[in-house]
Short mmCIF file of C-alpha atoms in Angstrom, two decimals:
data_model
loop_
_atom_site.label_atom_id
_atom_site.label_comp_id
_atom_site.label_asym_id
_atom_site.label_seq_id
_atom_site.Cartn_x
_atom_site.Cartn_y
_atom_site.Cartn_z
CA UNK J 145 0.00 0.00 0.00
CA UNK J 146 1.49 3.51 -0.57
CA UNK J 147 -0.10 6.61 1.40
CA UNK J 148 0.02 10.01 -0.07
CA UNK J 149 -3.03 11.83 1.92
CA UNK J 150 -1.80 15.44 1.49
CA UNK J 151 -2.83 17.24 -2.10
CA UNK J 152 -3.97 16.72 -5.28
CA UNK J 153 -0.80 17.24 -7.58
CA UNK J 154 0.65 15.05 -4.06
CA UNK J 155 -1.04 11.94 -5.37
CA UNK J 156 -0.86 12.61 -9.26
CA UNK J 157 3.26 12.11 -8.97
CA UNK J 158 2.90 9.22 -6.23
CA UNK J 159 1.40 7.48 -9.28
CA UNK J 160 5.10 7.09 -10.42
CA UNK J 161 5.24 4.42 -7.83
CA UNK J 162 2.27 2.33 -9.16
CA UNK J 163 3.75 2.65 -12.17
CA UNK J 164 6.99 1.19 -11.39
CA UNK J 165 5.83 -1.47 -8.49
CA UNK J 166 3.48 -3.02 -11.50
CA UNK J 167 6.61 -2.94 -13.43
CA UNK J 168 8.61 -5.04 -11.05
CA UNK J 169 5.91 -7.18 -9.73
CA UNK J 170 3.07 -7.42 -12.48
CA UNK J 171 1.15 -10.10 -9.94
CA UNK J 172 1.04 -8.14 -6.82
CA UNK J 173 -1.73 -6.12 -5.38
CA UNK J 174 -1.38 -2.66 -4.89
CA UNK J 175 -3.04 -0.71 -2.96
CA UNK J 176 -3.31 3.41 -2.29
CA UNK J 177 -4.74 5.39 0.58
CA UNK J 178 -5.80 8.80 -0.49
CA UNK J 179 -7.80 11.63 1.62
CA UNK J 180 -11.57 11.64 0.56
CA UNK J 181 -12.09 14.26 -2.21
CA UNK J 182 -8.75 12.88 -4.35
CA UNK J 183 -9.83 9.22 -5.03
CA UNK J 184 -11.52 10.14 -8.53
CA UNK J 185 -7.75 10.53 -9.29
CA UNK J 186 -7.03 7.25 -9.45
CA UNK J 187 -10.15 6.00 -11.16
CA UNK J 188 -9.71 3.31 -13.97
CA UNK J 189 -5.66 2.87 -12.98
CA UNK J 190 -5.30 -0.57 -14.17
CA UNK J 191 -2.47 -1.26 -11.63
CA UNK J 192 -4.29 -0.20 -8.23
CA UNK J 193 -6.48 -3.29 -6.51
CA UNK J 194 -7.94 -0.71 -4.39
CA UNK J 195 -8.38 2.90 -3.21
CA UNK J 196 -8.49 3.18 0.41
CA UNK J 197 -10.27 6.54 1.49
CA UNK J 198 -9.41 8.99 4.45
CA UNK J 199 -11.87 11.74 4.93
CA UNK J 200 -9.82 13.92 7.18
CA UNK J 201 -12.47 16.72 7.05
CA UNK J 202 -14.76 15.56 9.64
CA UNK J 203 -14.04 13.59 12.36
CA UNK J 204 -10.34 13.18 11.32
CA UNK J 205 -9.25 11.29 14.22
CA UNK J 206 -11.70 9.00 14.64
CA UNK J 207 -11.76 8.24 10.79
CA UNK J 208 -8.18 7.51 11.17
CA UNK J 209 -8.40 4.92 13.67
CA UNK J 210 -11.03 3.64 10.89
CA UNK J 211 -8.72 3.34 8.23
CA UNK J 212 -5.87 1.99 10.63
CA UNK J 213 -8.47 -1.16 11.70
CA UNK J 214 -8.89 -1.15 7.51
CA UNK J 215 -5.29 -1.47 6.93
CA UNK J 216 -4.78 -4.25 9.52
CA UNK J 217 -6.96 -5.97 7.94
CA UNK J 218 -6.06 -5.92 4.40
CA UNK J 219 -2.20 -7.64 6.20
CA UNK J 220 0.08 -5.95 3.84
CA UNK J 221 3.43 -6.87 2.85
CA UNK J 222 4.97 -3.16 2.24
CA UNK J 223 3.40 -0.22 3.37
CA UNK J 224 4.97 2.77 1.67
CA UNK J 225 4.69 5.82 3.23
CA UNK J 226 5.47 9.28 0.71
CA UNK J 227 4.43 11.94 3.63
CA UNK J 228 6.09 13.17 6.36
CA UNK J 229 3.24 13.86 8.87
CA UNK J 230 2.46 12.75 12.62
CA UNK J 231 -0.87 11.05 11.50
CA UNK J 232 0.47 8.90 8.60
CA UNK J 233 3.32 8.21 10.51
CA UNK J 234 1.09 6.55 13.03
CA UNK J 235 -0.91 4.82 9.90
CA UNK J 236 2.45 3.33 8.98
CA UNK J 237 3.37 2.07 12.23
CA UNK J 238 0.21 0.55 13.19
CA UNK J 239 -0.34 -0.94 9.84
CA UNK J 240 0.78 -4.47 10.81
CA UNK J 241 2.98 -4.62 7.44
CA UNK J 242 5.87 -6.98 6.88
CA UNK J 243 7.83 -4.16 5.99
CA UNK J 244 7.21 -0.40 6.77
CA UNK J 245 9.29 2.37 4.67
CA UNK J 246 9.00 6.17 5.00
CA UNK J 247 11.02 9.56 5.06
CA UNK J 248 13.26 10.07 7.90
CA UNK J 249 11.49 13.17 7.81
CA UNK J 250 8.19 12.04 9.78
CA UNK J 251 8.13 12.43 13.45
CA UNK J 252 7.45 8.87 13.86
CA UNK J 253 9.94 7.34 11.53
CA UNK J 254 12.52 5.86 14.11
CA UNK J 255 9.65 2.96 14.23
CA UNK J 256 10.05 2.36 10.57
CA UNK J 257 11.43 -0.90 9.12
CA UNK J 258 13.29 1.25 6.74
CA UNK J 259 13.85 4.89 7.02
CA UNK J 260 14.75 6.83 3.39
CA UNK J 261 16.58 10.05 3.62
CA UNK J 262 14.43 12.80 2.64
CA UNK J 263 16.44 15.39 0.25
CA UNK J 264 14.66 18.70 -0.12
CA UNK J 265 17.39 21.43 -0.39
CA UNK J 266 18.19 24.29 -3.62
CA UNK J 267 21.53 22.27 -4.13
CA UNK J 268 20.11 18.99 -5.27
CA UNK J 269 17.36 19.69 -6.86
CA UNK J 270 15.69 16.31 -6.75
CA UNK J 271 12.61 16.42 -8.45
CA UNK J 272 9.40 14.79 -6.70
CA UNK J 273 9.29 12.05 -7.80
CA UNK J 274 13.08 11.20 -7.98
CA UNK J 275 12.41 12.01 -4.23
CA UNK J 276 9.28 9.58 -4.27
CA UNK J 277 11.70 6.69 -5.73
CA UNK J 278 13.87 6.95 -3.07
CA UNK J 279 11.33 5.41 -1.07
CA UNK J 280 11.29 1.77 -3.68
CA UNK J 281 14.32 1.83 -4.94
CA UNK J 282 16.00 -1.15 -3.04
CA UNK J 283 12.81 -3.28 -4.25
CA UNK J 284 13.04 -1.68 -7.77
CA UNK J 285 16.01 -0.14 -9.28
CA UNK J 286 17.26 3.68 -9.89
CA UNK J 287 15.14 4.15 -13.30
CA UNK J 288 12.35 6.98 -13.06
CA UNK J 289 8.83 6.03 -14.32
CA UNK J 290 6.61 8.72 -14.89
CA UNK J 291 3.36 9.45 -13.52
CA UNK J 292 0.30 8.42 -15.20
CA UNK J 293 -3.55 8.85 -15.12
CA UNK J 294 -5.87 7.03 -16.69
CA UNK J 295 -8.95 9.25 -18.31
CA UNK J 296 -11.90 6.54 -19.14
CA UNK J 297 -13.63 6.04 -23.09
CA UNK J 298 -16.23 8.11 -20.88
CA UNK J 299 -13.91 11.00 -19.87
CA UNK J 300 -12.64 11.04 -23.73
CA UNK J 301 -15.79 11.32 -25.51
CA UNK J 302 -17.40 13.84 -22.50
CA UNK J 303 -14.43 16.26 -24.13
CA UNK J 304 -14.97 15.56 -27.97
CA UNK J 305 -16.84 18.17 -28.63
CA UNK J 306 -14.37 20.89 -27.29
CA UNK J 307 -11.72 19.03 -29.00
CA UNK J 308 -12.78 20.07 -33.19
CA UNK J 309 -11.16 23.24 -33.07
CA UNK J 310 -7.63 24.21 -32.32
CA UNK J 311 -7.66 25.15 -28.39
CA UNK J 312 -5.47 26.09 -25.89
CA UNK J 313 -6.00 26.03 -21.96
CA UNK J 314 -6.00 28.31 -18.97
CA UNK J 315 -6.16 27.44 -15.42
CA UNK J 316 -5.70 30.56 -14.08
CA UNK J 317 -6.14 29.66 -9.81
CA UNK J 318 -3.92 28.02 -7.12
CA UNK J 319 -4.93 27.45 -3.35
CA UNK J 320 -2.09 30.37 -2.68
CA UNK J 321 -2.52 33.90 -3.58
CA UNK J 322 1.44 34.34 -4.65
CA UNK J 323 1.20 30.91 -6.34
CA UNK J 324 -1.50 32.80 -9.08
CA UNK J 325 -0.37 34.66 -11.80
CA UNK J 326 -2.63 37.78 -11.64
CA UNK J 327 -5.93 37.45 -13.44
CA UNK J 328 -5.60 41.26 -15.33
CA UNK J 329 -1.88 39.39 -16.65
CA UNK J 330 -3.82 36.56 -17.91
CA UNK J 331 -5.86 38.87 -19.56
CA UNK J 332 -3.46 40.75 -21.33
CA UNK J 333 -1.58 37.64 -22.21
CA UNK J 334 -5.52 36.26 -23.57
CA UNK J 335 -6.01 39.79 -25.67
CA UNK J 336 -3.05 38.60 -27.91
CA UNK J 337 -3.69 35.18 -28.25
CA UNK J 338 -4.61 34.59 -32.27
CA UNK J 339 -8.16 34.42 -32.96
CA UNK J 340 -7.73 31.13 -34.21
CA UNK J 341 -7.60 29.34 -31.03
CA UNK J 342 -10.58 28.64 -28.71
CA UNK J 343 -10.05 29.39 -24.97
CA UNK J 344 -10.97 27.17 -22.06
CA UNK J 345 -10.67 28.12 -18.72
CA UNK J 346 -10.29 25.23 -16.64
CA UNK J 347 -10.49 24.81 -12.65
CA UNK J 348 -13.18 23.65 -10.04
CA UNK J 349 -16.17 25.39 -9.21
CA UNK J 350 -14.54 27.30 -6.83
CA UNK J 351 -12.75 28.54 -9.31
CA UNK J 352 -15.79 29.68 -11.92
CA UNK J 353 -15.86 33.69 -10.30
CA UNK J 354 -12.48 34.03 -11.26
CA UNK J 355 -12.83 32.76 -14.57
CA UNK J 356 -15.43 34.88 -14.88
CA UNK J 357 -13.52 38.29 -14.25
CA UNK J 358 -11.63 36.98 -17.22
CA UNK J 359 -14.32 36.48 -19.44
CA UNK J 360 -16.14 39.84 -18.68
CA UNK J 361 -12.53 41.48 -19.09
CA UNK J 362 -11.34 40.39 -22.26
CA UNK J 363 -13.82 40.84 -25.66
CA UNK J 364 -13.48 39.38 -28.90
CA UNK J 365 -12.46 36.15 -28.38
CA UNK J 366 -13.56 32.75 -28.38
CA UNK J 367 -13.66 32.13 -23.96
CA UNK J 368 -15.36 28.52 -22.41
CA UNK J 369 -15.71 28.06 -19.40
CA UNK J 370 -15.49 24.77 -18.26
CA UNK J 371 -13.97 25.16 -14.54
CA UNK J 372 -16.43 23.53 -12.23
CA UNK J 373 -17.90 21.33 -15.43
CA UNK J 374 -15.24 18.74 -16.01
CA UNK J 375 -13.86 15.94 -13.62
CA UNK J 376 -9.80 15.49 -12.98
CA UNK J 377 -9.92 12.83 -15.23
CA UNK J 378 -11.75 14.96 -17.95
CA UNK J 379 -9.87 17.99 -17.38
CA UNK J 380 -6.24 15.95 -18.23
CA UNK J 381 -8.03 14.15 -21.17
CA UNK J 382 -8.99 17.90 -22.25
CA UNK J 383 -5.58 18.83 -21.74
CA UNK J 384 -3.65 16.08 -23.85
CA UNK J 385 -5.66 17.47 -27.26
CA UNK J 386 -4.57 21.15 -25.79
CA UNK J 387 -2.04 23.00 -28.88
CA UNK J 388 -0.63 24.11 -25.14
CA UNK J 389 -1.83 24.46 -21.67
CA UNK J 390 -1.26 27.37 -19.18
CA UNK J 391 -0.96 27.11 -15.58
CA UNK J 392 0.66 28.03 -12.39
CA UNK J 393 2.32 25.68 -10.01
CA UNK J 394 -0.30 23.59 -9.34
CA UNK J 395 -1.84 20.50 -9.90
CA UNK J 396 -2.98 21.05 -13.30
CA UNK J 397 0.81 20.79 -14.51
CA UNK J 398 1.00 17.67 -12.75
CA UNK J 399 -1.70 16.42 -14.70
CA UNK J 400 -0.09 17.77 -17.71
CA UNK J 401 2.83 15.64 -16.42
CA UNK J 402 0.76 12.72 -16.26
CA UNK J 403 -0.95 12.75 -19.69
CA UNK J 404 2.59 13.97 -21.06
CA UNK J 405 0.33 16.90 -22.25
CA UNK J 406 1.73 20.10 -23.65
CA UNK J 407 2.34 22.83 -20.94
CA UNK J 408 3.83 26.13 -19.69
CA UNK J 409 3.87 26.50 -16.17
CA UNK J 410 3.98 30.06 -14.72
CA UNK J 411 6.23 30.10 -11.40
CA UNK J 412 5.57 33.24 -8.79
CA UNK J 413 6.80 33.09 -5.52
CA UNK J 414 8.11 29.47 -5.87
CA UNK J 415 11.19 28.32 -8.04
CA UNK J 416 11.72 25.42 -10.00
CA UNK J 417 14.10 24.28 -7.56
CA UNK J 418 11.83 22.85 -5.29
CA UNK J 419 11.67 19.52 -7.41
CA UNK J 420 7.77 20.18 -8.50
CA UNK J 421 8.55 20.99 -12.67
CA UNK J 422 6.20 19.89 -15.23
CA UNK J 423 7.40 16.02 -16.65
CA UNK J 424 5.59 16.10 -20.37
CA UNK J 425 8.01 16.30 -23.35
CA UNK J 426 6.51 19.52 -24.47
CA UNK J 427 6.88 21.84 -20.96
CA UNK J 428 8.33 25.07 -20.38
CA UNK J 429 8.97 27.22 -17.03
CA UNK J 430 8.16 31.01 -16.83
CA UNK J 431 9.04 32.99 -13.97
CA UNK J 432 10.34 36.34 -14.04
CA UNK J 433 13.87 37.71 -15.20
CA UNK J 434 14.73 39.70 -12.88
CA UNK J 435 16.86 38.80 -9.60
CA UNK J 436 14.97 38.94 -6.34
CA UNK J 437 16.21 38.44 -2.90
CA UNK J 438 12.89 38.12 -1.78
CA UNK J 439 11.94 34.66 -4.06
CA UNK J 440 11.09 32.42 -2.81
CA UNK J 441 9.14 33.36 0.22
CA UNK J 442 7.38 30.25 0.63
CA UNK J 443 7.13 26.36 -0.07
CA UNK J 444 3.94 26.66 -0.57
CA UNK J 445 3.38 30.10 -1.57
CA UNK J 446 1.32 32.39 0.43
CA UNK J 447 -1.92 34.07 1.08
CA UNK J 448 -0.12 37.72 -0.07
CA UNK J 449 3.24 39.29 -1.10
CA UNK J 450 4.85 39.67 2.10
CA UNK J 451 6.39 42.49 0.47
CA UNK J 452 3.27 44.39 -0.80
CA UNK J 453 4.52 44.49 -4.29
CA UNK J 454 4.17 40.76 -5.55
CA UNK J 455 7.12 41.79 -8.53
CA UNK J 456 7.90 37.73 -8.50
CA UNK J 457 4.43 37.91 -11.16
CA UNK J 458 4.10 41.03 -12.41
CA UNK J 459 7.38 41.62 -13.28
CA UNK J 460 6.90 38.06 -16.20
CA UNK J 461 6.18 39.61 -19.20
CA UNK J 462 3.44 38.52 -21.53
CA UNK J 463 5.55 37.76 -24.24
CA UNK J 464 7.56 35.39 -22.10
CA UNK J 465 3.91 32.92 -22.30
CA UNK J 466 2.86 33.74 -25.76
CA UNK J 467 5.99 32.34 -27.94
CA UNK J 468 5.54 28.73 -26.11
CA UNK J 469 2.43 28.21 -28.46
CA UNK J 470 4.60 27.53 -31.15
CA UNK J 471 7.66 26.34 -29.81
#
């Protein structure tokens, strides 16, 4: 079993682990815990036996002692542990697996069978899931295996007909304020986009007010909307037909990744370095030119620019987004 409970781009690269486990031992069942709200993820994986669900929302603690009576029960071999929380840690340890492997990084990982050092630094610049291989790599070997999602015949044909013209995507949110490129950039970036192209803005329904400010902001071209109508698995099958897709560092690029869809990812207040860069053969990085002491502020980004002037966005020029649609 291999736990990644944390965020939705979080799982998406874990996948690299199904993908390689299946590789090395085609017979055995794998399993993958996943906090309630990401399981769709992992719908139609043909390597996954099953997807365990944590709803950590409500009642976290007592759902975890749920799951932890679930996992005894199941009597794994390997539980595989890519997080480096209290709460999984515990998961892990009271798992009743053969074998128990995790980051050194989690409080509780002195009580793991095997303990992987967890490399997160500017001078290495692992990537995720170079990180995330760390973790099999004495039952496997060195070799990185993508990610990989699995969109149904469903998911394809629900896209088809946004899919006859040529199209390019925009999801234009993130969770973090200095993770999103400002919405009056994407607009300027959207005004000189040819005329040829059809728009879609893409993101959850959470998302649909900002998508909104772009449509009323921008006339004269051909803007969808289709955040809040399409599923994970729909959005990445929408994404692999995409002449190029636009987002920030998020999980969108992961599913980019994961599709090996065309993408250019706009980095803010985080830097490449952190080991979370699009995969697909077709990906490029934007981030601004000029030299700030001040970038990164954040991991994970944050809810402003501690600064006041957030010059880690504005300061990436529109032209810096619009020659990747023909590169």
């Amino acid at each position: 079993m291999i736990i990644q409970t944390a965020f939705i781009g979080d799982v998406v690269l874990a996948t690299a682990m199904v993908e390689k486990l299946h590789l090395f031992f085609p017979s055995a069942y794998i399993d993958f815990l996943v906090r309630k709200g990401n399981e769709s993820l992992l719908n139609n994986n043909p390597f996954l036996h099953e997807v365990l669900i944590w709803d950590k929302k409500s009642n976290k603690n007592k759902n975890l002692f749920s799951v932890i009576k679930k996992v005894r029960g199941n009597k794994y071999d390997i539980v595989i542990n890519a997080q480096r929380y209290f709460s999984t840690g515990l998961l892990t340890i009271f798992s009743g697996a053969k074998q128990t492997i995790g980051f050194n990084k989690n409080p509780l990982s002195v009580l793991f069978g095997k303990r992987i050092n967890h490399v997160f630094d500017l001078q290495h610049k692992l990537h995720e899931v170079e990180r995330n291989n760390e973790l099999i790599k004495h039952l496997t070997d060195d070799t990185l295996i993508m990610p990989a999602l699995y969109p149904s015949i469903g998911d394809i044909q629900f896209i088809q007909e946004y899919v006859n013209e040529p199209f390019i995507t925009i999801t234009p949110s993130s969770i973090w304020f200095t993770k999103k490129y400002p919405l009056d950039k994407w607009n300027d970036m959207i005004r000189k986009i040819p005329d040829s192209y059809n728009i879609y803005l893409l993101g959850g329904k959470e998302n649909y007010e900002e998508c909104e400010y772009i449509l009323r902001n921008v006339s004269n071209k051909k803007i969808h909307i289709l955040a809040g109508k399409l599923s994970f698995l729909q959005s990445s099958a929408l994404m692999k037909k995409a002449k190029m897709n636009y987002v920030n560092d998020s999980a969108p690029m992961h599913f980019a990744s994961a599709t090996n869809a065309p993408v250019t990812a706009v980095y803010c207040s985080t830097i490449p370095a952190f080991g979370y860069t699009p995969l697909s053969d077709r990906s490029f990085i934007i981030e601004t030119k000029e030299q700030l002491s001040c970038r990164p502020c954040g991991i994970h980004g944050r809810s402003s620019c501690p600064l006041g002037h957030f010059r880690c966005a504005y300061g990436i020029e529109t032209s810096q987004l619009l020659v990747t649609i023909n590169l």
